[in-house]
mmCIF file of C-alpha atoms in Angstrom:
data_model
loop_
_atom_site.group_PDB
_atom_site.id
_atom_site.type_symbol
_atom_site.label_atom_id
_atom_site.label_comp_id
_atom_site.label_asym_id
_atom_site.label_seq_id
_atom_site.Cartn_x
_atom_site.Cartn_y
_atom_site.Cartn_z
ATOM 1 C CA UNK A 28 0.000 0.000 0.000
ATOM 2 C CA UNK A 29 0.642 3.477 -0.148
ATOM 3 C CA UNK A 30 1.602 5.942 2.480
ATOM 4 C CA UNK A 31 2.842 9.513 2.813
ATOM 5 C CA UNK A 32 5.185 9.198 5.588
ATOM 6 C CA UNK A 33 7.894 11.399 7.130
ATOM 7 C CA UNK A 34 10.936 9.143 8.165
ATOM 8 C CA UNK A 35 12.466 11.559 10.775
ATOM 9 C CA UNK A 36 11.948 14.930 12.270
ATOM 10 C CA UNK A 37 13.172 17.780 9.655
ATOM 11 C CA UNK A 38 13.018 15.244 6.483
ATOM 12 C CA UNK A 39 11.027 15.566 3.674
ATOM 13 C CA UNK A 40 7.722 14.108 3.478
ATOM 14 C CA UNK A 41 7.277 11.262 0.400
ATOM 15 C CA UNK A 42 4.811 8.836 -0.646
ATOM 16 C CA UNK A 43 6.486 5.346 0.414
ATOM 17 C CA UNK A 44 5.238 1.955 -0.429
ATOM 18 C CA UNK A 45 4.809 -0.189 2.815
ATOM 19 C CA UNK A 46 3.036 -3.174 3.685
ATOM 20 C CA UNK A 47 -0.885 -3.070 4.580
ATOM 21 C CA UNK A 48 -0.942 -3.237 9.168
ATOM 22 C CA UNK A 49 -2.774 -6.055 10.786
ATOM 23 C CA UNK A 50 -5.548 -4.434 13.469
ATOM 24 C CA UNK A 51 -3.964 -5.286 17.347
ATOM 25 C CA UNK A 52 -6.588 -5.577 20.490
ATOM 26 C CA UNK A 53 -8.867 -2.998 20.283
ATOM 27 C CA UNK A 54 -7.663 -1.638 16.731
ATOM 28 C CA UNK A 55 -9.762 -2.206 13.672
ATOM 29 C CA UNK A 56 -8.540 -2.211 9.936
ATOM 30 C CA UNK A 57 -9.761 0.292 7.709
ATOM 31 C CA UNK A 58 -9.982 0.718 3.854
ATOM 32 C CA UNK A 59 -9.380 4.783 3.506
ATOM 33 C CA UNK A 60 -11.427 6.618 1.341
ATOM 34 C CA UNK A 61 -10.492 10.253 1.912
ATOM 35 C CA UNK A 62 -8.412 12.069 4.354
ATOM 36 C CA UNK A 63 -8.949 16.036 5.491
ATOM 37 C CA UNK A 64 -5.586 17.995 5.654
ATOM 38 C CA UNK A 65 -5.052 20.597 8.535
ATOM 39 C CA UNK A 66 -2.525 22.954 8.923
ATOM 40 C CA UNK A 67 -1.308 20.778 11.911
ATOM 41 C CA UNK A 68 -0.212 18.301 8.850
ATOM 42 C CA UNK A 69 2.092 21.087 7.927
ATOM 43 C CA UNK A 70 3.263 21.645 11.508
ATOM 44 C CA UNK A 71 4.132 17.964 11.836
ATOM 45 C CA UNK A 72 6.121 17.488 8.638
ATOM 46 C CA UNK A 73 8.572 20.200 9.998
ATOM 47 C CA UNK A 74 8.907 18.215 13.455
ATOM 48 C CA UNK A 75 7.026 21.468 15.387
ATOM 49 C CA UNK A 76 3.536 20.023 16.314
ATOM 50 C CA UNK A 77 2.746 19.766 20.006
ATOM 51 C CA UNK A 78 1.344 16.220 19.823
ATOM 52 C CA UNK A 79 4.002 14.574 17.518
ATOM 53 C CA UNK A 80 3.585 10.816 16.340
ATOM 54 C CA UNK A 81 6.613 8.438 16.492
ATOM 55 C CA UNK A 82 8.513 8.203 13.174
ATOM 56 C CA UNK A 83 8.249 7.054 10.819
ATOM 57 C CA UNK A 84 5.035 8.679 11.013
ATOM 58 C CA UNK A 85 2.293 8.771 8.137
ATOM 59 C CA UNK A 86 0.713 12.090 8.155
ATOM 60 C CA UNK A 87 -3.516 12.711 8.239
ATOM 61 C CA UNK A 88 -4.860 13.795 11.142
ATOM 62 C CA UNK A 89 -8.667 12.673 10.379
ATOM 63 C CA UNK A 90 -9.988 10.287 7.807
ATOM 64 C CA UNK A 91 -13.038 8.135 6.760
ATOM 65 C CA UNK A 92 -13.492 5.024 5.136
ATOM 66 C CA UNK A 93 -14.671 1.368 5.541
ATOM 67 C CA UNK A 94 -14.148 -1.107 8.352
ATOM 68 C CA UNK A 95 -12.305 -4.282 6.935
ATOM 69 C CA UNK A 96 -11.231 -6.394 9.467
ATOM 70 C CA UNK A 97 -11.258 -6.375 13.739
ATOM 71 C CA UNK A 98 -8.813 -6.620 16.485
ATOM 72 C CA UNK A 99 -9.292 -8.680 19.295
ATOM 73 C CA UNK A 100 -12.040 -7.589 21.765
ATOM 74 C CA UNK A 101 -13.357 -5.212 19.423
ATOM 75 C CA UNK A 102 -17.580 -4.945 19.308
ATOM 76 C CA UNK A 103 -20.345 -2.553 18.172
ATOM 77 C CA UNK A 104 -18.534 -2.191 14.554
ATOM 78 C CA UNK A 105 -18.137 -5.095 11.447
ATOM 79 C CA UNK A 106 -16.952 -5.255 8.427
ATOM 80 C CA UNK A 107 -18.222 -2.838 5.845
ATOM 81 C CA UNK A 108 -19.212 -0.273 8.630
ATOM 82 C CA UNK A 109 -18.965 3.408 7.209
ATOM 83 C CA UNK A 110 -16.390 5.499 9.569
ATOM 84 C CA UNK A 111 -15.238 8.288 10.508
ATOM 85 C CA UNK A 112 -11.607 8.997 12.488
ATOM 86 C CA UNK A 113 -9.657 11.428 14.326
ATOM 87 C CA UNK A 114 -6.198 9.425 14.415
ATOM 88 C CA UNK A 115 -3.604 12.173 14.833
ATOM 89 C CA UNK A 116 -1.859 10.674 12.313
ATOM 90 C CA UNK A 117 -2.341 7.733 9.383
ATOM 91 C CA UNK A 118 -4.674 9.234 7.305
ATOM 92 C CA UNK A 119 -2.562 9.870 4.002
ATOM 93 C CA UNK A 120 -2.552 5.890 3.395
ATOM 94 C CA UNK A 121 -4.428 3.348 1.371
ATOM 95 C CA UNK A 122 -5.275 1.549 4.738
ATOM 96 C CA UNK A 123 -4.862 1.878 8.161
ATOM 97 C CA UNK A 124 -5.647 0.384 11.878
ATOM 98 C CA UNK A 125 -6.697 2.954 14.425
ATOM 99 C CA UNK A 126 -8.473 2.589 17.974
ATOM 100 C CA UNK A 127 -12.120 1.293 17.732
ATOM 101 C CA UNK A 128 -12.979 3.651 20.246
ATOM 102 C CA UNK A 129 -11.826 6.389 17.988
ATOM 103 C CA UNK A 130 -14.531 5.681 15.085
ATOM 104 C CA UNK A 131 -17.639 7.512 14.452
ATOM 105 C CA UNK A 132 -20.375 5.717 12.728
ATOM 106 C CA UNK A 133 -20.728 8.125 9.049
ATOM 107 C CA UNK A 134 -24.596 8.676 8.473
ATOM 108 C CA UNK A 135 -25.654 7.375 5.191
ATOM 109 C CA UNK A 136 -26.670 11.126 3.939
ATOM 110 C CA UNK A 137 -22.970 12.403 4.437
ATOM 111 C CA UNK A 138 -20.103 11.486 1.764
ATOM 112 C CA UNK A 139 -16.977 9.592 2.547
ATOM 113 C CA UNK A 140 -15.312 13.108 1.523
ATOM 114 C CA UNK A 141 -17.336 15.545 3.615
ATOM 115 C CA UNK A 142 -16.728 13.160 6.765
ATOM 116 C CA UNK A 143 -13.186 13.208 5.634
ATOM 117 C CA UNK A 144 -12.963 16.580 7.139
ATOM 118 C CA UNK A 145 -15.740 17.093 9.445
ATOM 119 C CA UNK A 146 -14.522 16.361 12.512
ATOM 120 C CA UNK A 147 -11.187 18.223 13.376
ATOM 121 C CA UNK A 148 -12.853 21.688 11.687
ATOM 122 C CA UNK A 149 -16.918 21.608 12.943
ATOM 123 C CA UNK A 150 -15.321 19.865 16.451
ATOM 124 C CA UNK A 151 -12.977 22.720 16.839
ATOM 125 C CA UNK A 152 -15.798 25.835 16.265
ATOM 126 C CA UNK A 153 -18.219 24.243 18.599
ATOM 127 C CA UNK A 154 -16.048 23.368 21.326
ATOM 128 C CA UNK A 155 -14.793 26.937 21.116
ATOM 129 C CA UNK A 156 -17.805 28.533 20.631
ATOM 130 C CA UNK A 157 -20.174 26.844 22.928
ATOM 131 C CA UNK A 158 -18.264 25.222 25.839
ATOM 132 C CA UNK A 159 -15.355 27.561 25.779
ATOM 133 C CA UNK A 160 -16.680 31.344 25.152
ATOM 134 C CA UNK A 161 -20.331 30.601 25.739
ATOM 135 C CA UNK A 162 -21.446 32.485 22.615
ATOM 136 C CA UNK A 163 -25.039 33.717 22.922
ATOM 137 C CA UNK A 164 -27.361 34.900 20.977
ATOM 138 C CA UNK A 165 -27.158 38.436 19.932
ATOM 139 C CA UNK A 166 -23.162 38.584 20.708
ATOM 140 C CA UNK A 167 -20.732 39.808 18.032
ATOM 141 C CA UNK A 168 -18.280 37.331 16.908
ATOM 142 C CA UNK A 169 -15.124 37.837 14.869
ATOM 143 C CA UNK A 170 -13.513 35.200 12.567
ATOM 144 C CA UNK A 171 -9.917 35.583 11.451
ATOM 145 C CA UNK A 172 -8.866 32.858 8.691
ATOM 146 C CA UNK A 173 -12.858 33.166 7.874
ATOM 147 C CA UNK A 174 -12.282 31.047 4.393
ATOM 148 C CA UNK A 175 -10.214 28.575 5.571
ATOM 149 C CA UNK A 176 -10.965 25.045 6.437
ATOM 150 C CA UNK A 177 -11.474 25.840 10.400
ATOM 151 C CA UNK A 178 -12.396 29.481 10.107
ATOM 152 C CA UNK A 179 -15.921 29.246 7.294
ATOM 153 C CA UNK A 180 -16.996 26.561 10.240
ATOM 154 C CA UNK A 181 -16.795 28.859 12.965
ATOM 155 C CA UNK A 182 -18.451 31.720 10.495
ATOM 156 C CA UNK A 183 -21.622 29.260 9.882
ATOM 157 C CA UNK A 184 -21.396 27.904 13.533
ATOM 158 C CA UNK A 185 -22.087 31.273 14.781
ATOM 159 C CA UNK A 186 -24.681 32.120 12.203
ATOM 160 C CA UNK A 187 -26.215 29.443 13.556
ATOM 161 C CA UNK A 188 -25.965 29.640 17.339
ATOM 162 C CA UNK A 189 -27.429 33.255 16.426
ATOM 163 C CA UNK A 190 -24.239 35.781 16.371
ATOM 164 C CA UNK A 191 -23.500 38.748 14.569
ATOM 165 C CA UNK A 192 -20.535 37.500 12.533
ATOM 166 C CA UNK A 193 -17.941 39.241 11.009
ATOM 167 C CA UNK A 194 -15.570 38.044 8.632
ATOM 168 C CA UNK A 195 -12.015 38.526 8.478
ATOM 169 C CA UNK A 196 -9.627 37.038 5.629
ATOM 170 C CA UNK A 197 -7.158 38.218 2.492
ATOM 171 C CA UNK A 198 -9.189 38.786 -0.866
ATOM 172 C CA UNK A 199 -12.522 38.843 -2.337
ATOM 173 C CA UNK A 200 -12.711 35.217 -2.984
ATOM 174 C CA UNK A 201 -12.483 34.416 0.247
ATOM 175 C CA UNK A 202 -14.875 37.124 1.463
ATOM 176 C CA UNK A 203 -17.310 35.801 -0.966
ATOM 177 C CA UNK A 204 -16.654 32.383 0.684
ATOM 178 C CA UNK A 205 -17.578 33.642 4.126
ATOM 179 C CA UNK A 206 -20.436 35.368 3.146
ATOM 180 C CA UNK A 207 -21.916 32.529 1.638
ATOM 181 C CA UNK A 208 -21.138 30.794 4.675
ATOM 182 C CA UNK A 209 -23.122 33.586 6.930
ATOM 183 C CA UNK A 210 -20.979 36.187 7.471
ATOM 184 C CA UNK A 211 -23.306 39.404 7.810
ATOM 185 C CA UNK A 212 -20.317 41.446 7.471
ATOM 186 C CA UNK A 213 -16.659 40.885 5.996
ATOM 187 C CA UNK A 214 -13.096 43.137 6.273
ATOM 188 C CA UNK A 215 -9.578 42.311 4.457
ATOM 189 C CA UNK A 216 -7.142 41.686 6.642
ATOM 190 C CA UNK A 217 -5.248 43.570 4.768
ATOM 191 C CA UNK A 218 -6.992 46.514 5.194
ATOM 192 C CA UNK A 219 -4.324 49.502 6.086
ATOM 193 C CA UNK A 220 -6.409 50.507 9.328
ATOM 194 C CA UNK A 221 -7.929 46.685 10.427
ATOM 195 C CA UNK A 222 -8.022 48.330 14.137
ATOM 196 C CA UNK A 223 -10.214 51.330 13.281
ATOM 197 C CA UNK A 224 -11.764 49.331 10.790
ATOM 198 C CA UNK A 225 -12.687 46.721 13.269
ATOM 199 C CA UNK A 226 -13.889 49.256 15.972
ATOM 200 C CA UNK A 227 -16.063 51.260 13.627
ATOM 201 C CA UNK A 228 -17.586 48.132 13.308
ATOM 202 C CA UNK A 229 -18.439 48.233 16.736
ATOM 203 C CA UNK A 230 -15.778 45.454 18.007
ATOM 204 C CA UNK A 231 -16.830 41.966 19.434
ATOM 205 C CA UNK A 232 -17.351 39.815 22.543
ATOM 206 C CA UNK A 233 -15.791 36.636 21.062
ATOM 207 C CA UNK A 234 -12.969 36.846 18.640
ATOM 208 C CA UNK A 235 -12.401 33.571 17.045
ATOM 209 C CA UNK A 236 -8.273 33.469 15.610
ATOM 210 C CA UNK A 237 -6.956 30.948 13.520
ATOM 211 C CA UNK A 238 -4.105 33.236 12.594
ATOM 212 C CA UNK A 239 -2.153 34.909 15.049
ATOM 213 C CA UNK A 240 0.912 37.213 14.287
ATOM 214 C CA UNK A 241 0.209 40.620 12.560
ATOM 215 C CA UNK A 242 -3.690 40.082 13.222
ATOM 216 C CA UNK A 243 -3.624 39.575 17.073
ATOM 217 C CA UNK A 244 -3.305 43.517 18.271
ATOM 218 C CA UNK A 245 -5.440 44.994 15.582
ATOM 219 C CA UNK A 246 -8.066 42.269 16.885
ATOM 220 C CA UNK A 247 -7.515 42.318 20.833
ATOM 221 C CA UNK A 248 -7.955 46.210 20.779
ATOM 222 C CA UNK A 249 -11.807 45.093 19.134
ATOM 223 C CA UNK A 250 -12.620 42.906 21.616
ATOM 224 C CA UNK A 251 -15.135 44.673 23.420
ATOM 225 C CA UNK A 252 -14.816 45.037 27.715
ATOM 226 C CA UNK A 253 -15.749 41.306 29.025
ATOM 227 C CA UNK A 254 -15.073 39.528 25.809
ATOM 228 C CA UNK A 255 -13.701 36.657 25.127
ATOM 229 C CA UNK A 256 -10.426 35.837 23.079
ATOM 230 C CA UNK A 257 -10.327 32.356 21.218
ATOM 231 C CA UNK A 258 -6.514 31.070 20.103
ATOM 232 C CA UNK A 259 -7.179 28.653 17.608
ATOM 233 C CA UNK A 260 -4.398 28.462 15.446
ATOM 234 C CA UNK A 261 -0.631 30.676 14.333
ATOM 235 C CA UNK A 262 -1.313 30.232 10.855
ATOM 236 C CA UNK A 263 0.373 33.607 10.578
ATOM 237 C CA UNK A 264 3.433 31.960 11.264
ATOM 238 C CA UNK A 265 4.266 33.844 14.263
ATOM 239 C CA UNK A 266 2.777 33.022 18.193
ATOM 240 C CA UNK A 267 2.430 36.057 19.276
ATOM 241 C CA UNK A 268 3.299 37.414 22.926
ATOM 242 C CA UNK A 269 -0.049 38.937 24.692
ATOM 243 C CA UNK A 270 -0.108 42.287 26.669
ATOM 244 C CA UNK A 271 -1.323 41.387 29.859
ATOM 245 C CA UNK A 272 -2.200 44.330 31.142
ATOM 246 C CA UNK A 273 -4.789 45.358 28.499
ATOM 247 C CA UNK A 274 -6.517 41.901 29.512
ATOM 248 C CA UNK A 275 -6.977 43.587 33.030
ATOM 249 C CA UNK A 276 -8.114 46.855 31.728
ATOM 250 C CA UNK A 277 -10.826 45.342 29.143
ATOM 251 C CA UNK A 278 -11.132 42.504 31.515
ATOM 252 C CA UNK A 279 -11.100 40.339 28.943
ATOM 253 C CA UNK A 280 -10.330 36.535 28.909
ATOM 254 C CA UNK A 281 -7.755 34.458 26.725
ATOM 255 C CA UNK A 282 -8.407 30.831 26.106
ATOM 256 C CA UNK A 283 -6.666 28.491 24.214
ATOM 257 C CA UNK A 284 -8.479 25.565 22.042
ATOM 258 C CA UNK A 285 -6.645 22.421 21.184
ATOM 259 C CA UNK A 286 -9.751 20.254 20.043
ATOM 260 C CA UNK A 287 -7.702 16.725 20.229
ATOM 261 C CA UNK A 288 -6.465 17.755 24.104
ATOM 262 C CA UNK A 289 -10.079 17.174 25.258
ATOM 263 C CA UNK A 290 -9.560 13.021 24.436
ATOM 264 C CA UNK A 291 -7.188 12.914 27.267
ATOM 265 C CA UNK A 292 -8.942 15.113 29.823
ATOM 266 C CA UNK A 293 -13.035 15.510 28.583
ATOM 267 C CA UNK A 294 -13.802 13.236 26.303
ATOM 268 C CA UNK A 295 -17.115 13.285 27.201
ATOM 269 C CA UNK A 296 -17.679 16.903 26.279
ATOM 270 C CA UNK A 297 -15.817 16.311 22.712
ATOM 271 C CA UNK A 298 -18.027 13.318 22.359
ATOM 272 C CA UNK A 299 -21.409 15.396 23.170
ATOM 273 C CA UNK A 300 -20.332 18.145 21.078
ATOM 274 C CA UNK A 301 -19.799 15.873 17.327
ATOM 275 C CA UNK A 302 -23.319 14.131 18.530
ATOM 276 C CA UNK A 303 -24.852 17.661 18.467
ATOM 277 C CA UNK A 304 -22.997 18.344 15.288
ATOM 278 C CA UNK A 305 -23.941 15.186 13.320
ATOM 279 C CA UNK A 306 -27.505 16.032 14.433
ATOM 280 C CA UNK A 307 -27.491 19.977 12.737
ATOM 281 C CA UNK A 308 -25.720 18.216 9.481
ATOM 282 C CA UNK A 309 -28.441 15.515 9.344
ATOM 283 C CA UNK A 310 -31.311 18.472 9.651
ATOM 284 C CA UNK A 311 -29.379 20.024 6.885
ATOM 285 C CA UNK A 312 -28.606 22.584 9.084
ATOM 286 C CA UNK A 313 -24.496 22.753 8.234
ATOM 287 C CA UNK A 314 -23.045 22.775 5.064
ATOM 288 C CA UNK A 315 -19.502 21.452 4.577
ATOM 289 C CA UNK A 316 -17.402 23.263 2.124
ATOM 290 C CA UNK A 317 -14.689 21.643 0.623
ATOM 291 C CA UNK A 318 -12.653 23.426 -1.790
ATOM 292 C CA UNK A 319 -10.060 20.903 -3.188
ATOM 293 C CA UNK A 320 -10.532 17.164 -3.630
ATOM 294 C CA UNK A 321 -7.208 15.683 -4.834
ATOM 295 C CA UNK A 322 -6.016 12.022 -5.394
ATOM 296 C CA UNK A 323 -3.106 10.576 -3.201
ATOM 297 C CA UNK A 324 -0.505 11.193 -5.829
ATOM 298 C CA UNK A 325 -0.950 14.751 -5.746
ATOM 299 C CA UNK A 326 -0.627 15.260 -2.018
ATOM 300 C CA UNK A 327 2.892 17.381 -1.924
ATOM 301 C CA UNK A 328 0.680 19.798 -4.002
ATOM 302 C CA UNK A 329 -1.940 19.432 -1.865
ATOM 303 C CA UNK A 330 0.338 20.493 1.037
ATOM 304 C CA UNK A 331 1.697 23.474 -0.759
ATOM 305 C CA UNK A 332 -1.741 25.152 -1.359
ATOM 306 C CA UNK A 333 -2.225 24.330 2.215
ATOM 307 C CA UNK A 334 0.942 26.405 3.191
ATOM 308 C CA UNK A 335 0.128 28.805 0.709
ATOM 309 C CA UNK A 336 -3.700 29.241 2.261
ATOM 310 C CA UNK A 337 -4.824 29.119 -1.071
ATOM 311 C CA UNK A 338 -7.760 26.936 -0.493
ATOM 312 C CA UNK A 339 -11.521 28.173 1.113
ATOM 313 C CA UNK A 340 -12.720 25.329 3.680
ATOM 314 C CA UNK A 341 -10.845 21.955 3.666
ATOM 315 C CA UNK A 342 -9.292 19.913 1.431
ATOM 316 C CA UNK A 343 -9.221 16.688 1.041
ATOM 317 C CA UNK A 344 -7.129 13.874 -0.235
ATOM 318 C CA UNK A 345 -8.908 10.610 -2.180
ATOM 319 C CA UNK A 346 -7.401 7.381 -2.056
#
């Protein structure tokens, strides 16, 4: 089979051949259909992710496909089962054997694709929004990345939990995107003024940022007194260092989101949160936008417009 592994920390990723695993206790063996890429791929294949896999490591976080054989003690799936999982890694591979306890059962009315890369982006807006900055109704909430694969879900999220949303991201493409997506308003972040720009908008009580860097100050000063400050993601490429004392002026909050942490310390809350998630997608409530469906071959590419954050929601890899 096929796999796109990294041998050792600082190599280059490469598609490898290698033979097809056999599931251990608990595992079960799954055909792979499609994986979702995530800019934690990226973060991995240069040895700088917080959560790093032992090499060689086959990159793909999250994945779907079919159940083909079980591990010992494994019940409640069979063969042929539809799934969905969050590995951490061994998604960018013809087949694979990941924890039974990790699979979500993939409703007939979503595609292998969209459940490709459902989890890791929807599962990282609601946790955020919901359990972390208890968004309400009627609150204004700011995006930053808004057209990329995390940042449209948090856009339609919040359209849906019944926010003011506003939109921030690089070009009218990807303004259109998050409009379409529910944005009632939209700013370029490279707007020369994003600070007054933001606060003539009237600023926010949650601010939602997947990019970090040259976007954080221009977006804490619009963070309205009591809000709430979401770091998602330093897609920017910087991690930026926060003034404390404006936090005590504004009293305003900071809180970080790692959406796979809560598998070690709350699963239960990461578990309630994809049930209520599944349930808005089967009401047709949520509308997953995938911009780039590539085959396996083409994966280095796929990377590269990943880096380049030339993509609007996720893309995903076919096998």
């Amino acid at each position: 089979m096929r796999a796109y592994q990294i041998s050792k920390s600082g190599g280059e990723p490469a598609l490898v051949d290698i033979a097809v695993p056999a599931p251990a206790a608990g595992e079960v063996l799954i055909r792979i259909a499609a994986c979702g890429l995530n800019f934690a791929d990226l973060l991995i294949a240069k040895g700088k992710y917080q959560d790093m896999p032992p090499f060689p490591a086959t990159l793909g976080l999250e994945l779907a496909g079919t159940v083909a054989a079980l591990g010992e003690g494994v019940t409640g799936l069979a063969a042929g089962d539809r799934v969905a999982v969050y590995a951490g890694h061994g998604g960018l591979a013809e087949w694979g054997c990941f924890p039974a306890a990790r699979c979500l059962p993939v409703p007939d009315a979503m595609t292998m694709t969209e459940a490709a890369g459902f989890q890791i982006a929807y599962g990282t807006s609601h946790l955020a929004l919901d359990h972390a900055a208890r968004l309400k109704p009627g609150e204004t909430l700011l995006v930053t990345g808004a057209a990329g694969g995390v940042g449209l879900t948090a856009v339609e999220l919040g359209r849906l939990m019944g926010a003011r949303v506003i939109a921030c991201a690089r070009g009218a493409q990807k303004l259109e995107a998050a409009r379409a997506a529910g944005a009632h308003e939209v700013i370029d972040s490279d707007h020369p003024d994003l600070r007054g720009a933001l606060k003539a908008m009237g600023g926010a009580e949650v601010v939602y940022d997947t990019i970090g860097g040259p976007l954080f100050r221009p977006c804490l000063s619009a963070c309205r007194p009591g809000g709430r400050y979401l770091l998602i993601g330093f897609a920017g490429g910087e991690v930026q260092q926060i003034p404390a004392n404006h936090l005590l002026v504004k009293n305003i909050s900071v809180i970080g989101l790692y959406w796979g942490g809560y598998l070690a310390f709350d699963p239960a809350t990461l578990t309630g949160s994809l049930a209520q998630l599944m349930d808005w997608h089967a009401a047709g409530k949520l509308r997953p936008h995938v911009s780039h469906v590539m085959p396996l071959a083409d994966v280095a590419e796929a990377m590269e417009i990943l880096r380049a954050r030339r993509s609007t929601g996720k893309i995903v890899i076919t096998m």
